[in-house]
Structure formats: structure tokens, C-alpha cells
XYZ file of C-alpha atoms in Angstrom:
633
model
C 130.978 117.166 -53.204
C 130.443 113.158 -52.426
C 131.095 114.006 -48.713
C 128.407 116.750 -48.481
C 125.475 114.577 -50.591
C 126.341 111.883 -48.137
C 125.865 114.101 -44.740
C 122.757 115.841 -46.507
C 120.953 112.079 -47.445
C 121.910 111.115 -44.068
C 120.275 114.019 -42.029
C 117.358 113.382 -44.699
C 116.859 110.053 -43.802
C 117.036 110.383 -39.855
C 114.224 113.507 -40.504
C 111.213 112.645 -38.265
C 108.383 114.628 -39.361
C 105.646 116.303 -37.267
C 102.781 114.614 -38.380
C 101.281 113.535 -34.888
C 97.386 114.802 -34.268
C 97.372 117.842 -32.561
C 95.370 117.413 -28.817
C 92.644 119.160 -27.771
C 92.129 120.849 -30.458
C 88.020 121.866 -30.769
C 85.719 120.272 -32.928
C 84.100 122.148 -35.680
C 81.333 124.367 -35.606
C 78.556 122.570 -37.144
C 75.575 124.815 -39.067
C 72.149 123.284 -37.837
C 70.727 124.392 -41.076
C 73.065 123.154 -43.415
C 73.959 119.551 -41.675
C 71.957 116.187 -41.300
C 71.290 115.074 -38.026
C 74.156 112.123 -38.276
C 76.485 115.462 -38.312
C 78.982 114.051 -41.225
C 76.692 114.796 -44.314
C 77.948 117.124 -47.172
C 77.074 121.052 -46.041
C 75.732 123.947 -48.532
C 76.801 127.395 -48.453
C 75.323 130.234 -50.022
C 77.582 133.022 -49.733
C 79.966 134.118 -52.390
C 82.726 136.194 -51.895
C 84.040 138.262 -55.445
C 87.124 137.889 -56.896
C 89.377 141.030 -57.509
C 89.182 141.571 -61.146
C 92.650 143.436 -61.291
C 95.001 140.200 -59.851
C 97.341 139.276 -62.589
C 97.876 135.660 -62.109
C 99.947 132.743 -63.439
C 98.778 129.887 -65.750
C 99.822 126.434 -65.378
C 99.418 126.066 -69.651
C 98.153 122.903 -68.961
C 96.635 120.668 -71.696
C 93.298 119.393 -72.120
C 92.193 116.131 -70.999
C 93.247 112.876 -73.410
C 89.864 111.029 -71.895
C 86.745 113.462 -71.350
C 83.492 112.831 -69.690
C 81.195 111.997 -72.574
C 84.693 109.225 -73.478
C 84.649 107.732 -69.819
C 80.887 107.393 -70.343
C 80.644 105.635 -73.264
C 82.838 102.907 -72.323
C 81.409 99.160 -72.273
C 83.471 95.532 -72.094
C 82.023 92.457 -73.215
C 84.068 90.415 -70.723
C 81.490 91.052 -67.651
C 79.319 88.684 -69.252
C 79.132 85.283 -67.406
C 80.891 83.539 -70.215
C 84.192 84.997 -69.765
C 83.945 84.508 -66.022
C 83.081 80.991 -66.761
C 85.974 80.445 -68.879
C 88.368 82.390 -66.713
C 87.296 79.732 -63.543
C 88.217 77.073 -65.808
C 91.438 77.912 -66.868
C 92.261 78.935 -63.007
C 91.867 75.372 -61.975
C 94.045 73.908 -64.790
C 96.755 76.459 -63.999
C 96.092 75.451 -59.928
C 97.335 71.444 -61.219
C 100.591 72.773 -62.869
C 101.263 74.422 -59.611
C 100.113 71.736 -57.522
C 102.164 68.830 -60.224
C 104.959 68.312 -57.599
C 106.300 64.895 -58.897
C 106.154 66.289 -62.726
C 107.960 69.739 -62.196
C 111.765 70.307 -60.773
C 112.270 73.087 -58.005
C 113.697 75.675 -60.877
C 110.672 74.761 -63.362
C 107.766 75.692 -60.415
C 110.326 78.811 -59.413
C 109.682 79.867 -63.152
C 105.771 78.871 -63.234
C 105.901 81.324 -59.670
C 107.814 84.375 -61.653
C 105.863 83.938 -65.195
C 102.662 84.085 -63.233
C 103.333 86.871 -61.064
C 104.792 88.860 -64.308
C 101.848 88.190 -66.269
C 99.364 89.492 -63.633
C 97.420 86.381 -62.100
C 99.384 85.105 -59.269
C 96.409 86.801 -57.071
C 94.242 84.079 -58.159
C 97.150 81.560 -56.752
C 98.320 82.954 -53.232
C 97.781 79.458 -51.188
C 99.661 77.465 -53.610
C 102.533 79.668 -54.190
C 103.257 80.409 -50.208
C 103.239 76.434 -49.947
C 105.775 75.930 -52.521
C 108.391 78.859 -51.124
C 107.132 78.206 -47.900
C 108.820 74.292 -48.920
C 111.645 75.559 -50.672
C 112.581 77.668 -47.885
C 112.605 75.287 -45.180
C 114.400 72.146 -46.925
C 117.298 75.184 -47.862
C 117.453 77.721 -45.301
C 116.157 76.810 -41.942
C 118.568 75.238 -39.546
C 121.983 74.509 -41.477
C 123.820 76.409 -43.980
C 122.139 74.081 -46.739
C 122.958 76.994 -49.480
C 126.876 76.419 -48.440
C 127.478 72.836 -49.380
C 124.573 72.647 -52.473
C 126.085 73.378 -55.737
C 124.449 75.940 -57.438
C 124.053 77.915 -61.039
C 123.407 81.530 -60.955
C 120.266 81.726 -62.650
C 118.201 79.157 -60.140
C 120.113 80.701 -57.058
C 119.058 84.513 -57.920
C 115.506 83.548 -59.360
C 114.656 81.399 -56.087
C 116.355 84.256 -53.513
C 114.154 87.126 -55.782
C 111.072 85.333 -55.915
C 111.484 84.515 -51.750
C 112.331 87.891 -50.847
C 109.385 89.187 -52.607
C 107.323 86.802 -50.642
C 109.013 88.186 -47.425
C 111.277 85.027 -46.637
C 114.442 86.478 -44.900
C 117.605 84.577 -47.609
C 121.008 85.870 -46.660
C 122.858 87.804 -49.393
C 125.676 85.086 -48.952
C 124.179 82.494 -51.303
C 126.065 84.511 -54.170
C 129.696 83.948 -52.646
C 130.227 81.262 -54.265
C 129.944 83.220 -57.106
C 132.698 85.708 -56.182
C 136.479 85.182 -56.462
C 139.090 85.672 -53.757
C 139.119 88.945 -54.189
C 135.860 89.302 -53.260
C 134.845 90.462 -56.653
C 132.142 88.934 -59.118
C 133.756 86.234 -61.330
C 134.105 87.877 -64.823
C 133.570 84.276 -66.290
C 129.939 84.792 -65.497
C 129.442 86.997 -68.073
C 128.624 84.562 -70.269
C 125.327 84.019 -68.756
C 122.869 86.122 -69.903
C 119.987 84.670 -68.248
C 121.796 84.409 -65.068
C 123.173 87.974 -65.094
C 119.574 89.285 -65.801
C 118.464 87.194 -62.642
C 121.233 88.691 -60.752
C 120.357 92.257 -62.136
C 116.778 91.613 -60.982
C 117.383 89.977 -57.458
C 120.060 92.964 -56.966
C 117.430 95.422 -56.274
C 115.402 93.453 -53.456
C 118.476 94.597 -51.445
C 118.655 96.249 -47.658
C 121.191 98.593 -46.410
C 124.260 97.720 -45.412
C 124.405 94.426 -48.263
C 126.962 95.256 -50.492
C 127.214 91.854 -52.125
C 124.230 93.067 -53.611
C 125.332 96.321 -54.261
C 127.982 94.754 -56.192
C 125.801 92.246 -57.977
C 123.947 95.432 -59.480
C 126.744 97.389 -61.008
C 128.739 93.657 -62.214
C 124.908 93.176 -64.271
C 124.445 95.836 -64.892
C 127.687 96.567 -66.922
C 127.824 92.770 -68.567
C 124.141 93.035 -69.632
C 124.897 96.127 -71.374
C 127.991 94.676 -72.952
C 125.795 91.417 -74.064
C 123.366 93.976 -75.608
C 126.285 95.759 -77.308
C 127.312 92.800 -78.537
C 124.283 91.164 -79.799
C 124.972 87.846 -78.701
C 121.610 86.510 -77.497
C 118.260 85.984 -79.216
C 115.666 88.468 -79.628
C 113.330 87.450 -76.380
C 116.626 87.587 -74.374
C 117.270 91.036 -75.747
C 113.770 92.432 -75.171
C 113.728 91.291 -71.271
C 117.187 92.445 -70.966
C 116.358 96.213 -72.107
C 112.914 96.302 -69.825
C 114.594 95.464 -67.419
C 117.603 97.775 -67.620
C 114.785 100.558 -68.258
C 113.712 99.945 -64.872
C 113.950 96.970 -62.379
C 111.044 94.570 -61.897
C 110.953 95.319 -58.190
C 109.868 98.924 -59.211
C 107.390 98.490 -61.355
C 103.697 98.555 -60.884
C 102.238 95.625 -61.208
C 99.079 95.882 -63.777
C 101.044 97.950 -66.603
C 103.780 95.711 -66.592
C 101.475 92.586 -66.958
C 100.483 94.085 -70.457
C 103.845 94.375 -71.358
C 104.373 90.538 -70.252
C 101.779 89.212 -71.425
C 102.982 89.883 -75.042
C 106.719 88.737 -74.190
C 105.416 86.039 -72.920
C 103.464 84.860 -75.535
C 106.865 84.690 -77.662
C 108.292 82.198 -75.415
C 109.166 78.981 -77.111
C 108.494 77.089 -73.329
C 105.137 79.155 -73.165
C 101.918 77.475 -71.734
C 98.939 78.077 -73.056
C 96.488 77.594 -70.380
C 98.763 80.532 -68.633
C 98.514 82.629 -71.596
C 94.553 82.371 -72.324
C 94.284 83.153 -68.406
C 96.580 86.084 -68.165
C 94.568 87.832 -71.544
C 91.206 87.081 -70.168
C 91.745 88.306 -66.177
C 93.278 91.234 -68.196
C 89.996 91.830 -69.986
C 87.987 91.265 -67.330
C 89.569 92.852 -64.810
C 89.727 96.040 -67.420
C 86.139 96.051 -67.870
C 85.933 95.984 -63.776
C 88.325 99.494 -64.177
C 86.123 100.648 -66.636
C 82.763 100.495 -64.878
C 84.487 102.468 -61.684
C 85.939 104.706 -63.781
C 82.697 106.159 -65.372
C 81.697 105.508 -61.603
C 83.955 107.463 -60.332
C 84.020 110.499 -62.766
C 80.331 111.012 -62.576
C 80.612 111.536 -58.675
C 84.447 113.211 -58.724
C 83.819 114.712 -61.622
C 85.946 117.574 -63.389
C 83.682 118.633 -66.042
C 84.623 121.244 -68.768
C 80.696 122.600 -68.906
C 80.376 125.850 -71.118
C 84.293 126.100 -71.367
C 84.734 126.237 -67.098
C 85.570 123.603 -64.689
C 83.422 122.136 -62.281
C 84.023 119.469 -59.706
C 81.148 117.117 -58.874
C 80.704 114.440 -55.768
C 77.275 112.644 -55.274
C 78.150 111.306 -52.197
C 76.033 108.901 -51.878
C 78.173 106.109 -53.203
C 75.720 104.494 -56.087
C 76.675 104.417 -59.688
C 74.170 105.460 -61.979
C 73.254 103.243 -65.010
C 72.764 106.046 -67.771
C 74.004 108.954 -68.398
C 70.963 111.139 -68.605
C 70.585 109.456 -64.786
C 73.993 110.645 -64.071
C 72.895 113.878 -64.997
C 69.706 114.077 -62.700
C 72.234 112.894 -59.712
C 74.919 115.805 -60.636
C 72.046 118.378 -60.876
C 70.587 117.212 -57.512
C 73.453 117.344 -55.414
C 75.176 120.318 -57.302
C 71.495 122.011 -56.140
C 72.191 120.292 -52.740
C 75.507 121.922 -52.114
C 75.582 125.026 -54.122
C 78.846 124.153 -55.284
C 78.729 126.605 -58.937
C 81.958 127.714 -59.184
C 84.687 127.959 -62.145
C 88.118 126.573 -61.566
C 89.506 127.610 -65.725
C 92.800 127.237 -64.111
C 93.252 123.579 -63.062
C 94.343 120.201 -64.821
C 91.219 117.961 -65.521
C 93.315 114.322 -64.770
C 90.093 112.041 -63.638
C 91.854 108.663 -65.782
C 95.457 109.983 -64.264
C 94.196 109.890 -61.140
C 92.455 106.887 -61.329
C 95.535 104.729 -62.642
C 97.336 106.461 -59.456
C 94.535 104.579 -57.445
C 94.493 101.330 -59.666
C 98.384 101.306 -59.109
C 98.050 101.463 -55.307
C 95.156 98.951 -54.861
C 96.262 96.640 -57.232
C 94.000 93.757 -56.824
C 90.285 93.821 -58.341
C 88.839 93.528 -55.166
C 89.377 96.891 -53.917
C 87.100 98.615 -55.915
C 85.743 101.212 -53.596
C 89.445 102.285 -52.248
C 90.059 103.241 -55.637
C 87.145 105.359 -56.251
C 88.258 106.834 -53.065
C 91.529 107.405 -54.005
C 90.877 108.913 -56.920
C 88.874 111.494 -55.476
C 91.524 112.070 -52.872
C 93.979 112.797 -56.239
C 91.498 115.152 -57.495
C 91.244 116.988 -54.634
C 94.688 117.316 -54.306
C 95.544 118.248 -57.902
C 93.129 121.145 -57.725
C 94.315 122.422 -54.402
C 97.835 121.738 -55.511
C 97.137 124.210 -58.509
C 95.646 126.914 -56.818
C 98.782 126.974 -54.154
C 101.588 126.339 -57.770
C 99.424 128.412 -60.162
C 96.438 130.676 -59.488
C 96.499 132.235 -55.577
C 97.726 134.796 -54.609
C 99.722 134.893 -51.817
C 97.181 136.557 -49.546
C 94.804 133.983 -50.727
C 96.419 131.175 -50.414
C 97.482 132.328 -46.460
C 93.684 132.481 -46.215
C 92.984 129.175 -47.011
C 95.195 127.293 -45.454
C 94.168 129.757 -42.415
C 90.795 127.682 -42.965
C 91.762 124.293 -43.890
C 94.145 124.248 -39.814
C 90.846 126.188 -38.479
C 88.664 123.282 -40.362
C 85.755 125.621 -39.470
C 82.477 125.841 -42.033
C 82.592 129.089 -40.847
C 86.354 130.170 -41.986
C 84.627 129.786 -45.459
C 83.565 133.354 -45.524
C 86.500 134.668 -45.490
C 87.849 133.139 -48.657
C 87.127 134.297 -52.673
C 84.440 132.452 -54.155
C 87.118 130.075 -56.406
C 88.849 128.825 -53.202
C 84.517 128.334 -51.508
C 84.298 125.950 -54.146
C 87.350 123.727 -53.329
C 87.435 124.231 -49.194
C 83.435 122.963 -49.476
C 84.263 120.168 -51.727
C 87.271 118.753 -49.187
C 85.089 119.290 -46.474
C 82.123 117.420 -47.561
C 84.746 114.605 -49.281
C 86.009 114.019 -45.826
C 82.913 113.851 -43.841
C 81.273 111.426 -46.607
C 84.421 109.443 -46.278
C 84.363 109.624 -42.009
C 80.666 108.498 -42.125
C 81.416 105.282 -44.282
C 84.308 104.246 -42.190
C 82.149 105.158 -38.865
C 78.915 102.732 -40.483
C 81.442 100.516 -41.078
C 84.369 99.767 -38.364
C 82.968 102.008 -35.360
C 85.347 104.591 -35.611
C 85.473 108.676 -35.779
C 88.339 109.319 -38.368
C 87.565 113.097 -38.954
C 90.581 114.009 -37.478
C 93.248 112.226 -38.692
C 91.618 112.982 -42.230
C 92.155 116.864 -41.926
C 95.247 116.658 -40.331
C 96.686 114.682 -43.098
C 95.033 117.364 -45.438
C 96.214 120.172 -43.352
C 99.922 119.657 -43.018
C 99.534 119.179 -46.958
C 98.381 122.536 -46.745
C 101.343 123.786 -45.036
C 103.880 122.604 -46.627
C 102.219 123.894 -50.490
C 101.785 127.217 -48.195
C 105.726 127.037 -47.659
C 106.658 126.689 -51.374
C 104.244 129.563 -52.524
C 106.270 131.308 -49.807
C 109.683 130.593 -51.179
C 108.397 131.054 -54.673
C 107.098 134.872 -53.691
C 110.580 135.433 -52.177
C 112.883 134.061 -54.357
C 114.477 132.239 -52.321
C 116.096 128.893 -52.747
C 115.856 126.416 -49.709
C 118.776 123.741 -49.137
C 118.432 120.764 -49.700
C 117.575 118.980 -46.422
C 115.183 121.929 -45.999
C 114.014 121.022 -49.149
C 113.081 117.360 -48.268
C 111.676 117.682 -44.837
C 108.998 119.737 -46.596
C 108.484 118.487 -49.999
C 108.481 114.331 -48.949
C 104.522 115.570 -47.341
C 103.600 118.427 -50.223
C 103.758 115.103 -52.801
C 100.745 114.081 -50.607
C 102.038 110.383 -49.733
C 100.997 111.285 -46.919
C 97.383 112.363 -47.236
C 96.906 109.577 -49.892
C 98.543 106.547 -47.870
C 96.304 108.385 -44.205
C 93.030 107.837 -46.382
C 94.566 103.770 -47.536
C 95.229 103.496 -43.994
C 91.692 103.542 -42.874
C 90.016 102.071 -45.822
C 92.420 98.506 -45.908
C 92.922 98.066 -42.488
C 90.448 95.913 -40.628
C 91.023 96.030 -37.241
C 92.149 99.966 -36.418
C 94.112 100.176 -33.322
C 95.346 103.302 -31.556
C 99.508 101.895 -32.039
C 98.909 102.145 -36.129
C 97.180 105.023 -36.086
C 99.946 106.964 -34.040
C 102.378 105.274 -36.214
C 100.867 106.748 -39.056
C 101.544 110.325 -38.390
C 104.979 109.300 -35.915
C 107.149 106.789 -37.680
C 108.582 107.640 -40.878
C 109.454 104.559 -41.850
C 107.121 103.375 -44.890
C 105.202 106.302 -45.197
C 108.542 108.309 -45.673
C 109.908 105.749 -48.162
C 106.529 106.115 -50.516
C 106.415 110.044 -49.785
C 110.193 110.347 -50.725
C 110.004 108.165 -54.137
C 107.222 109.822 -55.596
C 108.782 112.734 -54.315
C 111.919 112.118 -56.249
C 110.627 110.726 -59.458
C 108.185 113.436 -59.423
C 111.393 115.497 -59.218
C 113.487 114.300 -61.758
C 110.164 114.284 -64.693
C 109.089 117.597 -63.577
C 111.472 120.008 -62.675
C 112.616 121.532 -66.632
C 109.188 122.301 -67.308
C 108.268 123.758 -63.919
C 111.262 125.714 -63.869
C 110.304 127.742 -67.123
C 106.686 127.905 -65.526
C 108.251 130.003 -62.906
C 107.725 127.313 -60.008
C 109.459 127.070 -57.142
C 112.741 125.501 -57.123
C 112.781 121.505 -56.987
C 115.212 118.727 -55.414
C 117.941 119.235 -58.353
C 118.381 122.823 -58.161
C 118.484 123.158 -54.508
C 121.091 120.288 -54.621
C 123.070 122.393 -57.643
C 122.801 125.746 -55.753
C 124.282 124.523 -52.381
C 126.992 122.335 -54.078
C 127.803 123.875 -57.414
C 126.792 120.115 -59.150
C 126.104 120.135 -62.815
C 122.260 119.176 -63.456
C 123.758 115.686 -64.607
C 125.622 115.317 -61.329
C 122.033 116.783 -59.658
C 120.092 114.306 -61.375
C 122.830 111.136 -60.797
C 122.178 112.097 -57.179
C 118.586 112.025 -56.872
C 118.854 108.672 -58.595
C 120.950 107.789 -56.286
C 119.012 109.006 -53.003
C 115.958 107.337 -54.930
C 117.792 103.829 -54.564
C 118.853 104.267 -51.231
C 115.252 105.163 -50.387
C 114.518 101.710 -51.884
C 116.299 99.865 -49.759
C 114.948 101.116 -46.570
C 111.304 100.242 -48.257
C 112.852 96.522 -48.649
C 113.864 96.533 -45.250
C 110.266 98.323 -43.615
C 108.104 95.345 -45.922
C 109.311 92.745 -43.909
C 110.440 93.994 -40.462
C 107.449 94.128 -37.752
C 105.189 96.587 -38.197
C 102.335 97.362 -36.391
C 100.525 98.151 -40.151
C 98.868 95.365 -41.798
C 100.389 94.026 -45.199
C 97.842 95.028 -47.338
C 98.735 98.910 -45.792
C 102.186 98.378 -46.736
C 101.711 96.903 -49.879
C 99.593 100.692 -50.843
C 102.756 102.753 -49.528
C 105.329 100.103 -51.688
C 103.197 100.278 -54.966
C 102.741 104.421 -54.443
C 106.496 104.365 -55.002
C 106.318 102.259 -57.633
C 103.523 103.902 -59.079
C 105.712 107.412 -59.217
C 108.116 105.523 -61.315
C 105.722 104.627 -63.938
C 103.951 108.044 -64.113
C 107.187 109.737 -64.260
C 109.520 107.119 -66.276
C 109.526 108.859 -69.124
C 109.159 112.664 -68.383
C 105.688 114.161 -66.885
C 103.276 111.746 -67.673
C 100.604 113.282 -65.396
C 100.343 117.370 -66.497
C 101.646 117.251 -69.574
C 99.438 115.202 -72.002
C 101.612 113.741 -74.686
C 100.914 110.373 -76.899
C 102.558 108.547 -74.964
C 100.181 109.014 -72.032
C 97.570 108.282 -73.639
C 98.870 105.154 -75.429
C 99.932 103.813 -72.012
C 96.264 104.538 -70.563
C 94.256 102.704 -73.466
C 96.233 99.910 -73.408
C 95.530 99.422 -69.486
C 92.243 100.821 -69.422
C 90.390 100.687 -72.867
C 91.863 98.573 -75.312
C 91.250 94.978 -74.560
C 93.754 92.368 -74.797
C 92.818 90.547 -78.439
């Protein structure tokens, strides 16, 4: 059985997709009455096609949403006011004189500063500083001589240093932990003692590339003497609590914002804790909260998934202004929903406007990027909705249809389909000319079709499932992967990043977009997996089709455990090719690739502990007020 999972993740990973623009194909047919005369502005359509009243068809039994409109609406943060930015600019310069206190502070004790900053979520505010002191440390160490050979070092400083430079993208060789090893090659047992140390192993373990087995190693020896110092309960409560976060899942795959919450209170139980760190890391929290919270009742009045008179509606005004009130918000909706015609019900879908907004949050991390995550979020709404229709609701016939009309990307193809699907192929076609015309005002260029292909080999591939599901039949595996890594939609979520964080859009990045399956691949084939692993008991009793672990248990024989140990596995060989594609050259920018790494990571924390996304339990919505609506106190 190890044999064949080895030859099938191997022909997985050398899969090149077809994701490459198709040439000369013709523009769309553009209706004079029904388009401004820029030619990108939102059409109307006023025909309505019946649906069959005799179709029996599935239900998703999906649950309510935790957060609803007249919630998102009624949010408001005190920590906009101009007091709490004062105070935040003051405590930013005190914590920019510990960093900059080079005579006061030893290498380990700024390496520490570095790592408690970027856990607690404010190294943003302190990018300069920290590049010059790696930048330093890597030099004097690394750069010309062997300098790690001859210096005697502790485990702790030498794994905390070679995870924090990694991170940074400093290329350390995996050989600084020999000296730790034995002549066997093997991990000195005697280290086992050192809890702190194994934990820094443990952590610097998974910043590993393929083909580095020392670090391989270094995971499973910390892995099993952590768990033994937990059995044992020989270190003190803080110890214990990093020890089991950690062990839950590796700080190099976790998003960034939720576990600064988590941090934030660990930290503040550290005996060596600084307070001007502390008061910093609470406040940027707040504030950059109450920055969430005005896009998110931003966002869900333009994308938004109303439950009006028990049926589901899906709203964009388009024109990119957040409204003030909410009666106002209501004048907009009515205006454009007038505008567009777009009065259709959708009972069937899952109303997830704060899911998809975290997705968004998780990939543009930084507060800065506040209109990529409105985008983003309606890009996840979109894609829920058509991803229900294609799991849940159309028929077979219908669904055929509409992706018929989504390659076409004709206005006109719009006749053809029942009025349910009008409502979502007008709503993706107006999203994506709204989103063309911004990036045309803005950088110059036309990016209509690389949009729609992106959303039209999603199309294909949720056309493929429904295909399988109406036959029965149960793909293998590396069929499986080469179509299920794009129906995740990485790939039309990282196309739309793409254009939105990248200044300077060349023709080489764009054809690397759709071509190389490098970074893209990685992203589309973690959330892929972790979506995988959450989601596949409760979609198999919903009748879906078949997911990663049963197509791996029906062309083996494995056990689900044995299923599941080897998605894990494939998941953290995927991660090592995403270590290896952050810091090799790339013709993407790093902000890009830092979208595609943190869409992997996002999948992680959506899916940690089971479906966090369609099926609303507390623990959902605990984890989404304490990031979005309950301020740190």
C-alpha cells in the first residue's frame, strides 16, 4: 500500500494543469440597451425562464446564518476614535527603541522580542527594524564561512534564530542541528530534557523543503518527547499551554490574526512579559477589529445574502461606496436591485457573508488591504452559491446548461437557463466586469479574460463531480486531484489576488498564473485537503460525490484511518514545496505569494476542527466574535 500512495502523490505533484487562456477566443456580445458606454458596467435582463415544478431535488440541510444582516449592521467600535490611534502611535515608538536597544539586548533576547511580536500580531508595524536585525544576524553567522560549525550552540537559540530567518526568507542550511545529533546520525535522546528547546525544534521542523530529512527527523524526535513531557507533567503551566497549541497545529500553519488572539492572552501570562508590547498588541487588535467591522457591514450591504420574506437574495451595488445608515443602505439595494432586475430566490444556498469574509481577512492579512478583502469576499460568495447549485440543487441538465454559458460568457446564453441559475450567471457577470473596470481605471489593463477563465474552469471541474455523482462512479485518486485542487477555487480566488496586489502586471506573471503550478497548486491542494479531511463524513451521508479519502480507500483497500493518515501526510508534503516556492525566484511579487501561503493556512483554521464553514456549530461562532466582534478588554 506505501508503494502505491507514493507513485499516486508523485504523479499528483508533477500534474500540470490546463489553466492557460484560451486564444482567439471572441469577445462577448454586448446588449446596447442594457450596457454603459465604458462597456464593463453591470447589465439587466428581463427575461425569466420557469422552473419545472415536478424536479425532485436535493437539500444541502444547511444551517442558518450565526451573524445576519440586521447583526453585521449594528456593529460599532469605539477604537476608530483618534484617541486610540493616538495611543497606539505612542506605544509603536516605545516598542521601535526595544528593537532598536542594540547595546542593552543579547542576540537570543531581540530573536525573542522578533517571535513575541510577530505571535502577538504587530510585527507589521516593525518590518524595517526587524529585516535589519536578521538581515545582521545573518551575515556575521552565515555568509562566507561555516560560522554555525565552530560556534557553540544550545538548541533553543539555534532553532528560534534558523525559524524566525527562514520565515523572513534567509536561506540557513538544515546542518546547524548536527551538532545536535549523535554518530548515528540520530537526535541525542539527552535533549529531551529541554522543553523549550524541543518546542523550538518542533516549530522550526516545519519550515522544512524537500529532500531535508534532518528536519524530517527533528519533527517526529519533538514531536514524540513533547508529548512524553506533557505526559509527564514536568513543566509549568505556560510551558504546557504553548506546548499543546502547538502540537494542535504548527505555527508555520496558522493564520496569522486568529492566532494573535490566542497569543495575546498567553502572552500576557509571561513572567518576562513587556508591557508596552502587551498594551500595543490589545489595542492594534481593537483597532484593527473595528477596521474589519466597518468592511464587513460594507461588504454585506453590497454582497449581500439576505434572507427577505424567508428567500435568499444576493445584492452588489457596484459602485464601491459604503453607505452610512442603514435605511441608506436600503435606498442603494433597492436602486440597483431595480437597476439589474436581479429578483430571484436561491432557498437552497448557505448564507456565509462573516465566513467568507474571515476567508478574505485570512488571505490579506494586513489592515491595509481593505478593498481586496471586500473583493474577496464577494468572490467567496459567488462561489459558495454556484458551488451549491452544482453539489445541491441542479439538475444535471441544468447544470450542463450553465456551465454551457459561463465557457460561452455570452449575455445572451442567459436565455437559455431557469430563472434560479439567471440570477447567479447575471450576478458573476456583472461582479467581474465591476471588478475589470476598477483594475482598468486603475493599472491600464483589460483583465476580463483571465477573470472568466479562472471562473470557467471552476465551472468545469464542479460540472465533472455532478457528473460522477449522477453516475456513481468513483474516480481514482490522481483523477481525483487533478480535478478537485481547481473545484476548491484556489484558483479563481488567488487569479482575482493576483490582479488586485500586484502593482506592476506583466505578461510572464500573468502566464504563470494559469501555467506553473507551483504556488497556486500548493494553496489549491491544502485547502483542498483540509477541506477534505473536515468535510467528507458529512458530505458522504448528504449523498455528495466521493472525496480524497474514499477514492484513496476504494483503489487501495486503506482503512479511513490509514485514508486520513495519508492525506495528512500528502498535506505536509504539499507544505514543503510551499516552503520551497516562498523563497525561490518567482516572477510573482511577495505580497501575491504571501495570499496563496495564508489561503493554505487559512484552510487549516476553517477546517481544524471539523466543518467550520457549512455547518454552524458554537464553536464557529465563538471563534468569529472573538476575531471580529468582541474587543480585546
Amino acid at each position: 500500500m506505501a508503494t502505491i500512495a507514493i507513485n499516486i502523490h508523485m504523479n499528483m505533484l508533477s500534474y500540470k494543469p490546463n489553466l492557460s487562456c484560451t486564444s482567439g477566443r471572441k469577445a462577448p456580445k454586448w446588449s446596447s440597451c442594457n450596457v454603459s458606454s465604458d462597456g464593463l458596467r453591470p447589465l439587466s435582463v428581463q427575461r425569466s425562464t420557469a422552473q419545472p415544478s415536478d424536479i425532485i431535488r436535493r437539500s444541502g440541510n444547511f444551517h442558518p446564518p450565526l451573524f445576519d444582516f440586521d447583526y453585521i449592521q449594528t456593529l460599532n467600535s469605539e477604537f476608530m476614535e483618534e484617541r486610540h490611534l493616538r495611543k497606539a502611535s505612542e506605544l509603536k515608538e516605545q516598542v521601535k527603541m526595544l528593537l532598536e536597544g542594540e547595546l542593552i539586548m543579547e542576540s537570543v533576547e531581540k530573536l525573542e522580542l522578533i517571535d513575541n511580536l510577530q505571535r502577538v500580531g504587530i510585527s507589521y508595524h516593525f518590518e524595517e527594524q526587524i529585516k535589519q536585525i536578521l538581515n545582521s544576524i545573518y551575515v556575521k553567522k552565515y555568509c562566507g564561512k561555516n560560522y554555525y560549525e565552530l560556534e557553540k550552540r544550545d538548541l533553543y537559540s539555534t532553532a528560534l534564530e534558523f525559524r524566525l530567518l527562514r520565515h523572513h526568507g534567509f536561506t540557513v542550511p538544515q546542518e546547524v542541528f548536527d551538532c545536535f545529533k549523535n554518530e548515528k546520525g540520530e537526535f541525542k535522546t539527552s535533549l529531551g530534557d529541554d522543553a523549550k528547546g524541543l518546542l523550538q525544534l518542533y516549530e522550526a521542523s516545519f519550515m522544512l523543503t524537500e529532500g531535508e530529512t534532518t528536519l524530517d527527523q527533528a519533527r517526529e524526535f519533538s514531536t514524540i518527547f513533547l508529548h512524553k513531557t506533557l505526559n509527564a507533567g514536568d513543566i509549568d503551566e505556560n510551558l504546557s499551554l504553548l506546548v499543546r497549541h502547538s502540537l494542535e497545529l504548527p505555527l508555520h500553519w496558522r493564520i496569522e490574526r486568529p492566532n494573535a488572539r490566542w497569543f495575546i492572552d498567553a502572552y500576557e501570562r509571561k513572567p518576562d512579559m513587556d508591557d508596552a508590547v502587551l498594551e500595543l498588541a490589545k489595542l492594534d487588535f481593537n483597532i484593527v477589529q473595528a477596521k474589519h467591522q466597518q468592511e464587513l457591514k460594507h461588504v454585506s450591504s453590497l454582497l449581500y445574502v439576505a434572507l427577505q420574506r424567508g428567500r435568499w437574495v444576493i445584492v452588489d451595488g457596484g459602485n464601491g461606496e459604503a453607505e452610512a445608515e442603514t435605511n441608506a443602505v436600503v435606498v442603494a439595494m433597492a436602486r440597483w436591485w431595480k437597476k439589474t432586475c436581479l429578483a430571484e430566490t436561491l432557498p437552497f444556498s448557505r448564507d456565509r457573508v462573516v465566513e467568507n469574509f474571515l476567508g478574505a481577512m485570512g488571505a490579506f492579512a494586513k489592515p491595509q488591504y481593505g478593498y481586496e478583502r471586500t473583493i474577496v469576499t464577494k468572490v467567496n460568495c459567488l462561489i459558495t452559491v454556484i458551488d451549491d447549485i452544482f453539489d445541491v440543487y441542479g439538475t444535471l441538465e441544468e447544470l450542463q446548461l450553465f456551465n454551457n454559458a459561463i465557457q460561452r460568457w455570452d449575455i445572451e446564453a442567459i436565455e437559455q437557463l431557469p430563472n434560479y441559475m439567471q440570477v447567479c450567471y447575471l450576478a458573476l457577470y456583472n461582479f467581474i466586469n465591476d471588478v475589470a473596470y476598477d483594475v482598468l481605471q486603475e493599472k491600464g489593463l483589460l483583465i476580463i479574460p483571465h477573470l472568466r477563465k479562472s471562473w470557467a474552469d471552476l465551472c468545469n471541474t464542479y460540472l465533472q463531480e455532478a457528473k460522477w455523482h449522477s453516475s456513481g462512479y468513483t474516480p481514482r485518486m490522481e483523477e481525483y486531484i487533478k480535478n478537485a485542487w481547481v473545484s476548491i477555487s484556489a484558483t479563481v480566488i488567488l487569479c482575482h489576488a493576483f490582479f488586485l496586489v500586484t502593482d506592476q502586471i506583466e505578461k510572464e506573471p500573468i502566464q504563470n498564473l494559469y501555467n506553473d503550478h507551483g504556488i497556486v497548486w500548493c494553496s489549491g491542494m491544502i485547502l483542498r485537503l483540509a477541506n477534505d479531511l473536515a468535510t467528507s463524513p458529512d458530505e458522504m451521508k448528504r449523498g455528495d460525490v466521493p472525496k480524497s479519502l474514499e477514492c484513496y480507500m476504494n483503489e487501495t483497500g486503506a482503512s479511513r484511518e490509514e485514508a486520513q493518515e495519508y492525506v495528512r501526510f500528502l498535506i505536509r508534503e504539499t507544505y514543503k514545496m510551499t516552503n520551497e516556492k516562498r523563497v525561490a525566484d518567482s516572477p510573482f511579487s511577495e505580497a501575491f505569494i504571501g495570499c496563496a501561503v495564508d489561503g493554505g493556512r487559512m484552510a487549516q483554521y476553517l477546517y481544524q476542527h471539523g466543518d467550520g464553514y457549512g455547518i454552524q456549530k458554537t464553536e464557529i461562532r465563538d471563534r468569529l466574535s472573538s476575531l471580529l466582534f468582541e474587543p480585546i478588554v
